PDB file of C-alpha atoms in Angstrom:
ATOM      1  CA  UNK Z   1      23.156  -7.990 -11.805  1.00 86.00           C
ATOM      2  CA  UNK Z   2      23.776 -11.306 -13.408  1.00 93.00           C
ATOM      3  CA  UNK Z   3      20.984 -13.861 -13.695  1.00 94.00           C
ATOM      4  CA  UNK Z   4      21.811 -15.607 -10.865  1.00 94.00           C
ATOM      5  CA  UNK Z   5      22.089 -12.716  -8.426  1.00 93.00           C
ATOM      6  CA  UNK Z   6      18.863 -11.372 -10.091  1.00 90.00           C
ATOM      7  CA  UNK Z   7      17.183 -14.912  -9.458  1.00 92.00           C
ATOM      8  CA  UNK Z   8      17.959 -14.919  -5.634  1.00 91.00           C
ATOM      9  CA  UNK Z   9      17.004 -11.301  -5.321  1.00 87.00           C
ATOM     10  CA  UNK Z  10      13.751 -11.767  -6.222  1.00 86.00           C
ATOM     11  CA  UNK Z  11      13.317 -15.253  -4.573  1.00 89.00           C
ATOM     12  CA  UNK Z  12      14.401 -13.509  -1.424  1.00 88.00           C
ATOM     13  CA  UNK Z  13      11.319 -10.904  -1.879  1.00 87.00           C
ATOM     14  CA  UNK Z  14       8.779 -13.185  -2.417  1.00 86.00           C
ATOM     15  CA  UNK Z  15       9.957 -16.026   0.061  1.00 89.00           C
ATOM     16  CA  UNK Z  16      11.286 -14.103   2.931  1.00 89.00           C
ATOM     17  CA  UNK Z  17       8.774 -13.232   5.649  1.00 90.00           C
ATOM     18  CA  UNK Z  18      10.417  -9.732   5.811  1.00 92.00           C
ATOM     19  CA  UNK Z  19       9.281  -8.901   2.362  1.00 90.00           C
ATOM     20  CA  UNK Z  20       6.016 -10.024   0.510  1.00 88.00           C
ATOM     21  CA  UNK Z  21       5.970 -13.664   0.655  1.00 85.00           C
ATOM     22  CA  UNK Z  22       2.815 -15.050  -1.085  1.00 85.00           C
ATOM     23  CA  UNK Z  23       1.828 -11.975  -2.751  1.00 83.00           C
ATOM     24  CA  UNK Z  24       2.509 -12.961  -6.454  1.00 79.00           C
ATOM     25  CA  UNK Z  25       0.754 -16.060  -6.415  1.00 78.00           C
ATOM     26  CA  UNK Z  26      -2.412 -16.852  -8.456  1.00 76.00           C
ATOM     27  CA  UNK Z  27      -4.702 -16.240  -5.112  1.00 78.00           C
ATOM     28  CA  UNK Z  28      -2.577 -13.977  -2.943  1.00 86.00           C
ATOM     29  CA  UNK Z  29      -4.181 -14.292   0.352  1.00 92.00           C
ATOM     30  CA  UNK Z  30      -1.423 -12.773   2.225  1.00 92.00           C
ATOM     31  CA  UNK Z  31      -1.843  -9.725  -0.173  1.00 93.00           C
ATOM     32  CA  UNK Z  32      -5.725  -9.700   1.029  1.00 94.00           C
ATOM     33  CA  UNK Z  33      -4.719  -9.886   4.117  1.00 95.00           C
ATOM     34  CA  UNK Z  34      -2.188  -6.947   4.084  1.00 96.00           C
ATOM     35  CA  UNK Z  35      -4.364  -4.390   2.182  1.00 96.00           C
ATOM     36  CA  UNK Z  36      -7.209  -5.625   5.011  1.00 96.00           C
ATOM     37  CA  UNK Z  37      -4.530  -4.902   7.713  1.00 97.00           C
ATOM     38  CA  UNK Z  38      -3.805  -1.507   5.547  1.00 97.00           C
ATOM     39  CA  UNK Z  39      -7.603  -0.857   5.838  1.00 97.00           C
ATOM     40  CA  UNK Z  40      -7.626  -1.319   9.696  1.00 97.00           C
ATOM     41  CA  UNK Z  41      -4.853   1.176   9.892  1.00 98.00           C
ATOM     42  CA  UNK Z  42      -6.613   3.747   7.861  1.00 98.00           C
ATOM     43  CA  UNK Z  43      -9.536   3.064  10.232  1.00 97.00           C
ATOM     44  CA  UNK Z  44      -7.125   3.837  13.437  1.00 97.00           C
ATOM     45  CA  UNK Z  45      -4.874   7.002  11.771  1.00 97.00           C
ATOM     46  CA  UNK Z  46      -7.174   8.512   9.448  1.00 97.00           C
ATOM     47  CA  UNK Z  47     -11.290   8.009  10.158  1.00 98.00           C
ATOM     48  CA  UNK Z  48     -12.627  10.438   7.866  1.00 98.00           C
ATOM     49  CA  UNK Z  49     -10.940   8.844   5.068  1.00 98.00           C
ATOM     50  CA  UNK Z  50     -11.720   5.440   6.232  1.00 98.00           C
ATOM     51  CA  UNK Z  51     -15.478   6.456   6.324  1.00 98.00           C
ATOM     52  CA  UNK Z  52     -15.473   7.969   2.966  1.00 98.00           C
ATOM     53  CA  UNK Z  53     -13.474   4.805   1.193  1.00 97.00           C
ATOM     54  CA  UNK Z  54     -16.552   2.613   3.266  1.00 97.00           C
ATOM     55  CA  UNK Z  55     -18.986   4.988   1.772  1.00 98.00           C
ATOM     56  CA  UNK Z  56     -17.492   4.970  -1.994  1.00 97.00           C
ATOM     57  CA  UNK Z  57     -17.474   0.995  -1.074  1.00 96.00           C
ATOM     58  CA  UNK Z  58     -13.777   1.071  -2.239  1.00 96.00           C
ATOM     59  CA  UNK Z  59     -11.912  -1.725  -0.345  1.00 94.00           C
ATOM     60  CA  UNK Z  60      -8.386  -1.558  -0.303  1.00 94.00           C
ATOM     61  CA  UNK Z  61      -7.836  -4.925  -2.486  1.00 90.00           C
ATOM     62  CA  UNK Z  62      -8.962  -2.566  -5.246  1.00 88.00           C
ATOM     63  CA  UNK Z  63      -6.109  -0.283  -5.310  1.00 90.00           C
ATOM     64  CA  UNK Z  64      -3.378  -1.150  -2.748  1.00 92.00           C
ATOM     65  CA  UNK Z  65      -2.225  -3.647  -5.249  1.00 91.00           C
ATOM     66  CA  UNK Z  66       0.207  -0.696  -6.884  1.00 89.00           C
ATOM     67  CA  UNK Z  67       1.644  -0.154  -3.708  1.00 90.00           C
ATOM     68  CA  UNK Z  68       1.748  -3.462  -2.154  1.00 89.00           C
ATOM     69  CA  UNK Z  69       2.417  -5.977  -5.405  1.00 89.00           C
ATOM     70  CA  UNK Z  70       3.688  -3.583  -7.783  1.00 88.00           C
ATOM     71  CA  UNK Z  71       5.936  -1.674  -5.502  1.00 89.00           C
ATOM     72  CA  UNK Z  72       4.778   1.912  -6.989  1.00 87.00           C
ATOM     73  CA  UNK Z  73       7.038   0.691  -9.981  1.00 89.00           C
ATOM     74  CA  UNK Z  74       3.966   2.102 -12.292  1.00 87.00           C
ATOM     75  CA  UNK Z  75       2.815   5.544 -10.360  1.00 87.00           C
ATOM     76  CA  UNK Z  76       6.261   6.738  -9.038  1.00 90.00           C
ATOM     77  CA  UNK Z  77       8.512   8.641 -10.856  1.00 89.00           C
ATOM     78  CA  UNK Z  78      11.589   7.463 -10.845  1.00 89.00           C
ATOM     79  CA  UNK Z  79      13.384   9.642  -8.314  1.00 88.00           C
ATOM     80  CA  UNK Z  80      10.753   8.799  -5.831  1.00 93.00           C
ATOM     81  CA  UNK Z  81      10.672   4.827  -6.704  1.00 93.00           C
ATOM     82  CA  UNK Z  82      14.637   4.696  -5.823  1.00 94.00           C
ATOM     83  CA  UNK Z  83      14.329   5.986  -2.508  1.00 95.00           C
ATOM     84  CA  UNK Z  84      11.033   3.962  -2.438  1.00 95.00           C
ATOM     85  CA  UNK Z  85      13.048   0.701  -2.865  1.00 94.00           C
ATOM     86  CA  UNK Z  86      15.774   1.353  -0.715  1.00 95.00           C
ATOM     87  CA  UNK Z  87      13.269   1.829   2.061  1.00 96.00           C
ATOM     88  CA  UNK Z  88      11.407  -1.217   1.146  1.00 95.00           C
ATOM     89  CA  UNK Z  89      14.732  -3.146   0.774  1.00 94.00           C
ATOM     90  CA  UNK Z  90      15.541  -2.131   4.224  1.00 95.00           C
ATOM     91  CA  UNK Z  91      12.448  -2.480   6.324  1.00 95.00           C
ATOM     92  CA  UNK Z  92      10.443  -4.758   4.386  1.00 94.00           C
ATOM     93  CA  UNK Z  93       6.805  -5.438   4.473  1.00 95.00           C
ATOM     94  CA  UNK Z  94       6.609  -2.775   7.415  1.00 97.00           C
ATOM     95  CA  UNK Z  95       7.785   0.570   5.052  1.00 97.00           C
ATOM     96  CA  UNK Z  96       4.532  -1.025   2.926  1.00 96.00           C
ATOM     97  CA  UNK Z  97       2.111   0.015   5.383  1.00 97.00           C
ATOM     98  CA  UNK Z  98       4.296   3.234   6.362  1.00 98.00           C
ATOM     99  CA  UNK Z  99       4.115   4.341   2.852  1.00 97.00           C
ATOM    100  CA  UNK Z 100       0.136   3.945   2.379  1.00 97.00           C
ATOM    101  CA  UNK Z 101      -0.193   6.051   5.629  1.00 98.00           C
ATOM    102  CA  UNK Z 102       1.564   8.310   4.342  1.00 98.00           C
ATOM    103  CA  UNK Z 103       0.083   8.740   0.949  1.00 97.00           C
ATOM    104  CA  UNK Z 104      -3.388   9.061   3.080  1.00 97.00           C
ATOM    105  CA  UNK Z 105      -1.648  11.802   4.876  1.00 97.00           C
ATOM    106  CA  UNK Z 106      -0.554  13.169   1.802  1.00 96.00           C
ATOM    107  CA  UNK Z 107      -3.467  12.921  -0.228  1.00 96.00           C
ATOM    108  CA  UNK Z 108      -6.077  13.365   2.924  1.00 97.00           C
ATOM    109  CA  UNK Z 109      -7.322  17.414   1.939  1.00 96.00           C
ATOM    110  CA  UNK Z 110      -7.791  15.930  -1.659  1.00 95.00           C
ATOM    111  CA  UNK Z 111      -9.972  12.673  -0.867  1.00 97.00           C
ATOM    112  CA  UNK Z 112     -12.590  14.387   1.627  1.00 98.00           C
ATOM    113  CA  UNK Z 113     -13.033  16.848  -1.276  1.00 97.00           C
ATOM    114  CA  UNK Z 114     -14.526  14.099  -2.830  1.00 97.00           C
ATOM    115  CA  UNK Z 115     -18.206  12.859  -3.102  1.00 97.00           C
ATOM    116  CA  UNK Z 116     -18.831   8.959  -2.041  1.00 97.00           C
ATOM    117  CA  UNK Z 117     -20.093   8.826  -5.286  1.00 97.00           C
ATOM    118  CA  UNK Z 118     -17.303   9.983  -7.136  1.00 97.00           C
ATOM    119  CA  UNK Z 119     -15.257   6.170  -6.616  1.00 96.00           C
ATOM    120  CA  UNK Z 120     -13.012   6.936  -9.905  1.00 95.00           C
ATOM    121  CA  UNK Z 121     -11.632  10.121  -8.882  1.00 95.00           C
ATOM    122  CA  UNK Z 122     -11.305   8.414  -5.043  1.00 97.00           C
ATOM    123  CA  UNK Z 123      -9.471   5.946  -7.049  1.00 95.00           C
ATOM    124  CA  UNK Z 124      -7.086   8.095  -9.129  1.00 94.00           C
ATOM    125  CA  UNK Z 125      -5.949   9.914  -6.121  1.00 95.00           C
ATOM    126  CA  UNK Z 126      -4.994   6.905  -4.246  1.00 95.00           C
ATOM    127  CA  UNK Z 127      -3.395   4.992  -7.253  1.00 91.00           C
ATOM    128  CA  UNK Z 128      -1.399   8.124  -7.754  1.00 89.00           C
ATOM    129  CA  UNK Z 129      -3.100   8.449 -11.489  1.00 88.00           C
ATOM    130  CA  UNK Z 130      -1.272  10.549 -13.830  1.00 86.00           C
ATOM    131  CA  UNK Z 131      -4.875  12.500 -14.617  1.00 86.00           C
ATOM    132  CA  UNK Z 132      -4.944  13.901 -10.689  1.00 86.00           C
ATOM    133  CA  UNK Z 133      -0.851  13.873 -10.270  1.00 84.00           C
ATOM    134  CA  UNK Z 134       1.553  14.292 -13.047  1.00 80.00           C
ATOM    135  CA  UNK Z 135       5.095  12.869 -12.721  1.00 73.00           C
ATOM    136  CA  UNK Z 136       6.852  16.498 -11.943  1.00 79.00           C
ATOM    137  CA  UNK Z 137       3.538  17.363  -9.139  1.00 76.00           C
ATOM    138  CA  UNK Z 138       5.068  20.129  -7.234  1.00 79.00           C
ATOM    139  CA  UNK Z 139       8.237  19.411  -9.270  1.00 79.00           C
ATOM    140  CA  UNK Z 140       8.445  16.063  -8.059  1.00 77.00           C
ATOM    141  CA  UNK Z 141       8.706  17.060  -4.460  1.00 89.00           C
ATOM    142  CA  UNK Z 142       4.983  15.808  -4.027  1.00 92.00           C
ATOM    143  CA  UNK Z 143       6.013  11.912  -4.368  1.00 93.00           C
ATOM    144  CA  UNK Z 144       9.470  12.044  -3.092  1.00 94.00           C
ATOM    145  CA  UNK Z 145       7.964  13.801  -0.171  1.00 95.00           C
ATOM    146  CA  UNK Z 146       5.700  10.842   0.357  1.00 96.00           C
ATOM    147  CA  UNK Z 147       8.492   8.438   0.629  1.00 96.00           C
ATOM    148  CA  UNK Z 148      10.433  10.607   2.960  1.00 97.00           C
ATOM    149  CA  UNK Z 149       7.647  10.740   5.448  1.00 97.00           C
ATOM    150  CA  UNK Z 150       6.768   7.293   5.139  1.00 97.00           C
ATOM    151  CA  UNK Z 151      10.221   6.889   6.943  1.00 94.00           C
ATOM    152  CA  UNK Z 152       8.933   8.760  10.088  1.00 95.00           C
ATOM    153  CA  UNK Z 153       5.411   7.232  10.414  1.00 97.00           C
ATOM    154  CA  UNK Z 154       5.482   5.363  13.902  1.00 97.00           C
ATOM    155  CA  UNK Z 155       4.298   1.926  13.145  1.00 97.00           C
ATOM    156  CA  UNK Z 156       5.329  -0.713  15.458  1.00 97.00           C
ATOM    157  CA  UNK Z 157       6.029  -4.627  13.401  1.00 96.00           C
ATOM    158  CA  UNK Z 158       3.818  -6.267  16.505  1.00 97.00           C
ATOM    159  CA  UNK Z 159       0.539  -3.940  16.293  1.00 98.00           C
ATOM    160  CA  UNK Z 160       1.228  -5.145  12.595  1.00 97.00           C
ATOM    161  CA  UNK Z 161       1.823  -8.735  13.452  1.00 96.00           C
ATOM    162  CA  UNK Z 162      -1.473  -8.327  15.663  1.00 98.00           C
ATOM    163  CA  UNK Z 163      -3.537  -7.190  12.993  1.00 97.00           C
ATOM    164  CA  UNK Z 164      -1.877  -9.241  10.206  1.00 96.00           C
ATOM    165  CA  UNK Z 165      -3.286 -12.509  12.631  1.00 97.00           C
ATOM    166  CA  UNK Z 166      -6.833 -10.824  13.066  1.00 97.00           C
ATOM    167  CA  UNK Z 167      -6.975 -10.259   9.778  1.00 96.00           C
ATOM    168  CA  UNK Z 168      -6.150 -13.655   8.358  1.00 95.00           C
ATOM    169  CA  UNK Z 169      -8.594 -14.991  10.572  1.00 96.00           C
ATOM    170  CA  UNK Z 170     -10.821 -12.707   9.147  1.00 95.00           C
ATOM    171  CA  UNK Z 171      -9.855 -13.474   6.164  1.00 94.00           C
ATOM    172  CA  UNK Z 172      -9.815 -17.273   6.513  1.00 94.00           C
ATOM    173  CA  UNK Z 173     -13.555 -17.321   7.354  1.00 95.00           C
ATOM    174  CA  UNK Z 174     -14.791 -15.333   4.458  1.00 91.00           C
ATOM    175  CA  UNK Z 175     -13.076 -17.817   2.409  1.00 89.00           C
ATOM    176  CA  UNK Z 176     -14.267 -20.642   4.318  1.00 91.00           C
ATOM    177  CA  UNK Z 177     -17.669 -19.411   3.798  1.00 91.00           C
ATOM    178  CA  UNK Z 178     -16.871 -18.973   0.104  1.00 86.00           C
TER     179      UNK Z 178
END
């Protein structure tokens, strides 16, 4: 793209509400507030991970970032990251949280093998490290298969709108109290 396209393409993702508005800035709340939201969904979908990652005291501002602010540009290969930003392109925001439920899903077996002690192995698995996944996993099928799921994970925008205000309320006391 020229400069100028380039310029409104990425104003568009970080001012539109169907992308990630607020997420780059120097204190991203709405980030926060999203990975929290993320963390409530792992808490519905998937409770034995949830109460491992509580255990390991690993809170989802500690690693969602990759997913959420990077958009997996740094722990996808590259055939996966393609299909992983036409999805995001598409849906927005709402193929964000699709996509960590289905890494969880993906990754599930592998993180309850873990110890609650054992927070930087927890940690490679869900930032998709290179030491626990290398690019070609399963001959690249692992990661690609990831993003193709994502696309079929039932995830309604108002249960996320619902949490996203809970959240931010949540969120808004804690820095209140701060």
């Amino acid at each position: 793209f020229d400069p100028d396209t380039t310029l409104g393409i990425l104003l568009a993702l970080t001012r539109s509400a169907k992308y990630t508005p607020g997420y780059w800035r120097a204190a991203p709340e709405p980030y926060v507030r999203d990975a929290m939201v993320y963390g409530r969904l792992v808490q519905e979908r998937e409770p034995q991970v949830a109460a491992l990652l509580q255990a390991a005291c690993v809170v989802p501002e500690a690693y969602a970032s990759k997913w959420f602010i990077g958009l997996c540009v740094h722990v996808l290969p590259f055939a996966a990251l393609f299909d992983f930003v036409e999805a995001f392109l598409r849906e927005g925001h709402l193929f964000l949280f699709k996509f960590s439920l289905a890494l969880i899903a993906a990754t599930k077996e592998r993180l309850l093998s873990f110890k609650p002690t054992e927070v930087n192995k927890i940690l490679e698995v869900l930032r998709l490290d290179t030491t626990q996944y290398e690019d070609d996993h399963e001959g690249g099928a692992f990661f690609t298969g990831i993003v193709a799921a994502a696309a079929s994970v039932p995830l309604e925008q108002a249960h996320v709108d619902k949490l996203r205000e809970e959240e931010g309320a949540v969120l808004e006391e804690k820095m209140r109290k701060t």
